[in-house]
Tab-separated table of N, CA and C in Angstrom:
chain	number	residue	atom	x	y	z
A	937	MET	N	22.953	6.899	-5.551
A	937	MET	CA	22.027	7.160	-6.632
A	937	MET	C	21.256	5.892	-7.014
A	938	THR	N	21.947	4.765	-7.037
A	938	THR	CA	21.290	3.498	-7.345
A	938	THR	C	20.225	3.175	-6.312
A	939	LEU	N	20.533	3.440	-5.051
A	939	LEU	CA	19.564	3.199	-3.985
A	939	LEU	C	18.319	4.053	-4.187
A	940	PHE	N	18.511	5.296	-4.610
A	940	PHE	CA	17.369	6.178	-4.861
A	940	PHE	C	16.476	5.612	-5.957
A	941	PHE	N	17.072	5.183	-7.078
A	941	PHE	CA	16.277	4.646	-8.179
A	941	PHE	C	15.594	3.347	-7.783
A	942	THR	N	16.275	2.509	-7.017
A	942	THR	CA	15.657	1.274	-6.531
A	942	THR	C	14.455	1.591	-5.664
A	943	PHE	N	14.630	2.523	-4.737
A	943	PHE	CA	13.526	2.922	-3.870
A	943	PHE	C	12.372	3.483	-4.696
A	944	PHE	N	12.685	4.319	-5.692
A	944	PHE	CA	11.641	4.937	-6.510
A	944	PHE	C	10.861	3.890	-7.294
A	945	ILE	N	11.543	2.912	-7.887
A	945	ILE	CA	10.870	1.859	-8.654
A	945	ILE	C	9.973	1.028	-7.747
A	946	VAL	N	10.491	0.633	-6.591
A	946	VAL	CA	9.693	-0.141	-5.636
A	946	VAL	C	8.483	0.666	-5.197
A	947	PHE	N	8.700	1.925	-4.938
A	947	PHE	CA	7.640	2.820	-4.496
A	947	PHE	C	6.531	2.915	-5.543
A	948	VAL	N	6.891	3.044	-6.819
A	948	VAL	CA	5.890	3.121	-7.891
A	948	VAL	C	5.128	1.812	-7.997
A	949	LEU	N	5.826	0.689	-7.938
A	949	LEU	CA	5.167	-0.608	-8.077
A	949	LEU	C	4.218	-0.908	-6.929
A	950	THR	N	4.543	-0.455	-5.722
A	950	THR	CA	3.681	-0.759	-4.580
A	950	THR	C	2.556	0.239	-4.416
A	951	GLU	N	2.639	1.381	-5.088
A	951	GLU	CA	1.631	2.418	-4.868
A	951	GLU	C	0.509	2.437	-5.891
A	952	TRP	N	0.634	1.760	-7.018
A	952	TRP	CA	-0.391	1.927	-8.044
A	952	TRP	C	-1.747	1.434	-7.593
A	953	VAL	N	-1.793	0.390	-6.774
A	953	VAL	CA	-3.088	-0.104	-6.305
A	953	VAL	C	-3.785	0.938	-5.441
A	954	PHE	N	-3.029	1.694	-4.661
A	954	PHE	CA	-3.634	2.707	-3.807
A	954	PHE	C	-4.135	3.889	-4.637
A	955	VAL	N	-3.464	4.172	-5.751
A	955	VAL	CA	-3.942	5.218	-6.654
A	955	VAL	C	-5.265	4.793	-7.281
A	956	VAL	N	-5.371	3.514	-7.676
A	956	VAL	CA	-6.625	3.000	-8.239
A	956	VAL	C	-7.754	3.150	-7.236
A	957	VAL	N	-7.499	2.766	-5.990
A	957	VAL	CA	-8.530	2.880	-4.955
A	957	VAL	C	-8.862	4.344	-4.700
A	958	LEU	N	-7.856	5.205	-4.692
A	958	LEU	CA	-8.089	6.635	-4.475
A	958	LEU	C	-8.992	7.203	-5.562
A	959	ILE	N	-8.752	6.824	-6.807
A	959	ILE	CA	-9.574	7.309	-7.913
A	959	ILE	C	-10.998	6.778	-7.789
A	960	ARG	N	-11.137	5.503	-7.436
A	960	ARG	CA	-12.467	4.894	-7.372
A	960	ARG	C	-13.248	5.289	-6.131
A	961	GLU	N	-12.564	5.423	-4.991
A	961	GLU	CA	-13.261	5.582	-3.718
A	961	GLU	C	-13.044	6.939	-3.057
A	962	GLY	N	-12.093	7.727	-3.519
A	962	GLY	CA	-11.782	8.992	-2.871
A	962	GLY	C	-10.841	8.788	-1.689
A	963	ILE	N	-10.516	9.879	-1.003
A	963	ILE	CA	-9.576	9.807	0.120
A	963	ILE	C	-10.116	8.919	1.230
A	964	GLY	N	-11.422	8.978	1.490
A	964	GLY	CA	-12.008	8.108	2.507
A	964	GLY	C	-11.792	6.644	2.184
A	965	GLY	N	-11.905	6.293	0.904
A	965	GLY	CA	-11.660	4.913	0.490
A	965	GLY	C	-10.209	4.519	0.675
A	966	LEU	N	-9.309	5.459	0.431
A	966	LEU	CA	-7.888	5.175	0.618
A	966	LEU	C	-7.580	4.899	2.079
A	967	LEU	N	-8.207	5.640	2.970
A	967	LEU	CA	-7.946	5.436	4.390
A	967	LEU	C	-8.620	4.178	4.923
A	968	ARG	N	-9.649	3.667	4.213
A	968	ARG	CA	-10.347	2.456	4.652
A	968	ARG	C	-9.885	1.212	3.903
A	969	ILE	N	-8.882	1.340	3.041
A	969	ILE	CA	-8.475	0.229	2.185
A	969	ILE	C	-8.114	-0.998	3.017
A	970	ASP	N	-8.502	-2.153	2.543
A	970	ASP	CA	-8.151	-3.391	3.226
A	970	ASP	C	-7.911	-4.481	2.183
A	971	MET	N	-7.724	-5.704	2.637
A	971	MET	CA	-7.402	-6.801	1.734
A	971	MET	C	-8.504	-6.995	0.695
A	972	TYR	N	-9.750	-6.775	1.068
A	972	TYR	CA	-10.860	-6.932	0.128
A	972	TYR	C	-10.692	-6.010	-1.071
A	973	GLU	N	-10.264	-4.772	-0.825
A	973	GLU	CA	-10.061	-3.823	-1.919
A	973	GLU	C	-8.993	-4.325	-2.889
A	974	VAL	N	-7.957	-4.943	-2.350
A	974	VAL	CA	-6.898	-5.461	-3.213
A	974	VAL	C	-7.395	-6.655	-4.005
A	975	LEU	N	-8.064	-7.589	-3.325
A	975	LEU	CA	-8.458	-8.832	-3.979
A	975	LEU	C	-9.573	-8.633	-4.997
A	976	LYS	N	-10.458	-7.651	-4.794
A	976	LYS	CA	-11.555	-7.471	-5.744
A	976	LYS	C	-11.094	-6.837	-7.053
A	977	LEU	N	-9.852	-6.395	-7.116
A	977	LEU	CA	-9.333	-5.852	-8.370
A	977	LEU	C	-9.147	-6.940	-9.420
A	978	GLY	N	-9.095	-8.187	-8.993
A	978	GLY	CA	-8.976	-9.284	-9.941
A	978	GLY	C	-7.761	-10.143	-9.655
A	979	HIS	N	-7.821	-11.386	-10.137
A	979	HIS	CA	-6.784	-12.367	-9.815
A	979	HIS	C	-5.430	-11.956	-10.379
A	980	TRP	N	-5.394	-11.457	-11.623
A	980	TRP	CA	-4.091	-11.122	-12.205
A	980	TRP	C	-3.451	-9.949	-11.496
A	981	GLN	N	-4.253	-8.978	-11.037
A	981	GLN	CA	-3.675	-7.880	-10.278
A	981	GLN	C	-3.168	-8.373	-8.931
A	982	GLU	N	-3.911	-9.301	-8.328
A	982	GLU	CA	-3.490	-9.860	-7.038
A	982	GLU	C	-2.106	-10.487	-7.158
A	983	GLU	N	-1.874	-11.219	-8.239
A	983	GLU	CA	-0.569	-11.856	-8.431
A	983	GLU	C	0.540	-10.818	-8.592
A	984	LEU	N	0.204	-9.660	-9.145
A	984	LEU	CA	1.204	-8.606	-9.295
A	984	LEU	C	1.446	-7.852	-7.996
A	985	ILE	N	0.377	-7.645	-7.210
A	985	ILE	CA	0.471	-6.806	-6.019
A	985	ILE	C	1.146	-7.524	-4.867
A	986	LEU	N	0.693	-8.732	-4.556
A	986	LEU	CA	1.124	-9.387	-3.320
A	986	LEU	C	2.638	-9.586	-3.214
A	987	PRO	N	3.325	-9.987	-4.287
A	987	PRO	CA	4.782	-10.144	-4.131
A	987	PRO	C	5.497	-8.847	-3.759
A	988	PHE	N	4.953	-7.701	-4.180
A	988	PHE	CA	5.600	-6.428	-3.888
A	988	PHE	C	5.347	-5.966	-2.465
A	989	LEU	N	4.491	-6.671	-1.726
A	989	LEU	CA	4.227	-6.294	-0.346
A	989	LEU	C	4.985	-7.184	0.633
A	990	LYS	N	5.946	-7.965	0.127
A	990	LYS	CA	6.795	-8.733	1.029
A	990	LYS	C	7.762	-7.792	1.746
A	991	PHE	N	8.553	-8.335	2.640
A	991	PHE	CA	9.314	-7.554	3.616
A	991	PHE	C	10.028	-6.311	3.090
A	992	PRO	N	10.917	-6.386	2.087
A	992	PRO	CA	11.659	-5.170	1.724
A	992	PRO	C	10.751	-4.076	1.171
A	993	PHE	N	9.645	-4.487	0.553
A	993	PHE	CA	8.804	-3.529	-0.136
A	993	PHE	C	7.822	-2.842	0.795
A	994	PHE	N	7.307	-3.554	1.800
A	994	PHE	CA	6.309	-2.909	2.641
A	994	PHE	C	6.928	-1.827	3.514
A	995	LEU	N	8.242	-1.905	3.774
A	995	LEU	CA	8.900	-0.816	4.503
A	995	LEU	C	8.877	0.473	3.682
A	996	CYS	N	9.138	0.351	2.383
A	996	CYS	CA	9.066	1.520	1.502
A	996	CYS	C	7.639	2.054	1.457
A	997	ASN	N	6.679	1.145	1.407
A	997	ASN	CA	5.275	1.518	1.354
A	997	ASN	C	4.872	2.300	2.595
A	998	LEU	N	5.249	1.822	3.756
A	998	LEU	CA	4.900	2.506	4.998
A	998	LEU	C	5.615	3.850	5.103
A	999	PHE	N	6.877	3.885	4.691
A	999	PHE	CA	7.622	5.142	4.725
A	999	PHE	C	6.952	6.187	3.835
A	1000	PHE	N	6.550	5.764	2.633
A	1000	PHE	CA	5.882	6.688	1.721
A	1000	PHE	C	4.602	7.231	2.346
A	1001	PHE	N	3.822	6.368	2.977
A	1001	PHE	CA	2.562	6.855	3.516
A	1001	PHE	C	2.774	7.753	4.729
A	1002	LEU	N	3.833	7.531	5.481
A	1002	LEU	CA	4.161	8.462	6.562
A	1002	LEU	C	4.369	9.866	6.006
A	1003	VAL	N	5.158	9.956	4.941
A	1003	VAL	CA	5.459	11.259	4.347
A	1003	VAL	C	4.215	11.855	3.693
A	1004	LEU	N	3.533	11.055	2.866
A	1004	LEU	CA	2.342	11.546	2.172
A	1004	LEU	C	1.267	11.964	3.159
A	1005	GLY	N	1.028	11.152	4.163
A	1005	GLY	CA	-0.007	11.460	5.139
A	1005	GLY	C	0.323	12.704	5.932
A	1006	LEU	N	1.567	12.859	6.311
A	1006	LEU	CA	1.976	14.023	7.091
A	1006	LEU	C	1.789	15.306	6.291
A	1007	ILE	N	2.086	15.243	5.006
A	1007	ILE	CA	1.972	16.427	4.169
A	1007	ILE	C	0.515	16.707	3.790
A	1008	SER	N	-0.248	15.669	3.448
A	1008	SER	CA	-1.521	15.867	2.766
A	1008	SER	C	-2.759	15.864	3.649
A	1009	PHE	N	-2.806	15.027	4.653
A	1009	PHE	CA	-4.089	14.735	5.272
A	1009	PHE	C	-4.290	15.337	6.658
A	1010	GLY	N	-3.253	15.901	7.259
A	1010	GLY	CA	-3.406	16.388	8.622
A	1010	GLY	C	-3.162	15.277	9.630
A	1011	ARG	N	-3.018	15.643	10.897
A	1011	ARG	CA	-2.543	14.693	11.898
A	1011	ARG	C	-3.509	13.537	12.147
A	1012	LYS	N	-4.797	13.803	12.320
A	1012	LYS	CA	-5.723	12.717	12.646
A	1012	LYS	C	-5.851	11.729	11.487
A	1013	ALA	N	-6.081	12.243	10.282
A	1013	ALA	CA	-6.192	11.364	9.125
A	1013	ALA	C	-4.864	10.670	8.843
A	1014	TRP	N	-3.766	11.357	9.112
A	1014	TRP	CA	-2.439	10.766	8.926
A	1014	TRP	C	-2.282	9.543	9.810
A	1015	TYR	N	-2.663	9.671	11.090
A	1015	TYR	CA	-2.559	8.546	12.016
A	1015	TYR	C	-3.474	7.409	11.581
A	1016	ASN	N	-4.724	7.720	11.244
A	1016	ASN	CA	-5.663	6.685	10.806
A	1016	ASN	C	-5.163	5.994	9.543
A	1017	GLY	N	-4.586	6.762	8.635
A	1017	GLY	CA	-4.061	6.188	7.405
A	1017	GLY	C	-2.907	5.239	7.662
A	1018	ILE	N	-2.036	5.585	8.597
A	1018	ILE	CA	-0.917	4.700	8.932
A	1018	ILE	C	-1.432	3.395	9.519
A	1019	VAL	N	-2.409	3.495	10.406
A	1019	VAL	CA	-2.968	2.283	11.016
A	1019	VAL	C	-3.584	1.395	9.942
A	1020	GLU	N	-4.376	1.982	9.051
A	1020	GLU	CA	-5.031	1.196	8.006
A	1020	GLU	C	-4.018	0.634	7.020
A	1021	ARG	N	-3.030	1.425	6.619
A	1021	ARG	CA	-2.028	0.964	5.674
A	1021	ARG	C	-1.207	-0.159	6.285
A	1022	GLY	N	-0.867	-0.008	7.563
A	1022	GLY	CA	-0.135	-1.070	8.249
A	1022	GLY	C	-0.931	-2.358	8.309
A	1023	ARG	N	-2.236	-2.238	8.548
A	1023	ARG	CA	-3.105	-3.421	8.589
A	1023	ARG	C	-3.144	-4.098	7.225
A	1024	LEU	N	-3.220	-3.314	6.156
A	1024	LEU	CA	-3.224	-3.877	4.814
A	1024	LEU	C	-1.925	-4.623	4.527
A	1025	VAL	N	-0.809	-4.012	4.884
A	1025	VAL	CA	0.489	-4.637	4.617
A	1025	VAL	C	0.611	-5.950	5.374
A	1026	ILE	N	0.175	-5.971	6.625
A	1026	ILE	CA	0.227	-7.206	7.418
A	1026	ILE	C	-0.666	-8.267	6.798
A	1027	GLN	N	-1.887	-7.898	6.399
A	1027	GLN	CA	-2.801	-8.860	5.788
A	1027	GLN	C	-2.221	-9.427	4.499
A	1028	CYS	N	-1.663	-8.567	3.668
A	1028	CYS	CA	-1.111	-9.026	2.397
A	1028	CYS	C	0.104	-9.917	2.611
A	1029	THR	N	0.946	-9.547	3.571
A	1029	THR	CA	2.133	-10.353	3.856
A	1029	THR	C	1.738	-11.731	4.358
A	1030	VAL	N	0.777	-11.782	5.275
A	1030	VAL	CA	0.288	-13.075	5.773
A	1030	VAL	C	-0.343	-13.857	4.636
A	1031	GLY	N	-1.104	-13.161	3.778
A	1031	GLY	CA	-1.730	-13.824	2.635
A	1031	GLY	C	-0.711	-14.443	1.699
A	1032	VAL	N	0.397	-13.756	1.471
A	1032	VAL	CA	1.451	-14.291	0.603
A	1032	VAL	C	1.991	-15.592	1.169
A	1033	PHE	N	2.273	-15.602	2.473
A	1033	PHE	CA	2.832	-16.809	3.077
A	1033	PHE	C	1.806	-17.934	3.126
A	1034	LEU	N	0.527	-17.620	3.306
A	1034	LEU	CA	-0.506	-18.655	3.315
A	1034	LEU	C	-0.720	-19.233	1.921
A	1035	LEU	N	-0.647	-18.380	0.894
A	1035	LEU	CA	-0.833	-18.852	-0.476
A	1035	LEU	C	0.355	-19.690	-0.940
A	1036	ASN	N	1.526	-19.399	-0.414
A	1036	ASN	CA	2.717	-20.185	-0.779
A	1036	ASN	C	2.753	-21.396	0.082
């Protein structure tokens, strides 16, 4: 049960930026999201987002998008979304290590 709540909290913290982009840009914007979308939200949001995309958290993020994409977007968009989400996670992770 503790593992479930931990996963849920991490999942909520890592997903809010994608909800913001979804509201602002629509589903197409969500599938095209990249580091620029994260950084243009502002410096204080960047400081909140990037730490949550380090190793333990990006696995939860990718797992969530596998499930969400499979249910919501259909196979082609699901695959494209995974590729784009994976690219974002890699960029953010590299950015964290470069900034530190």
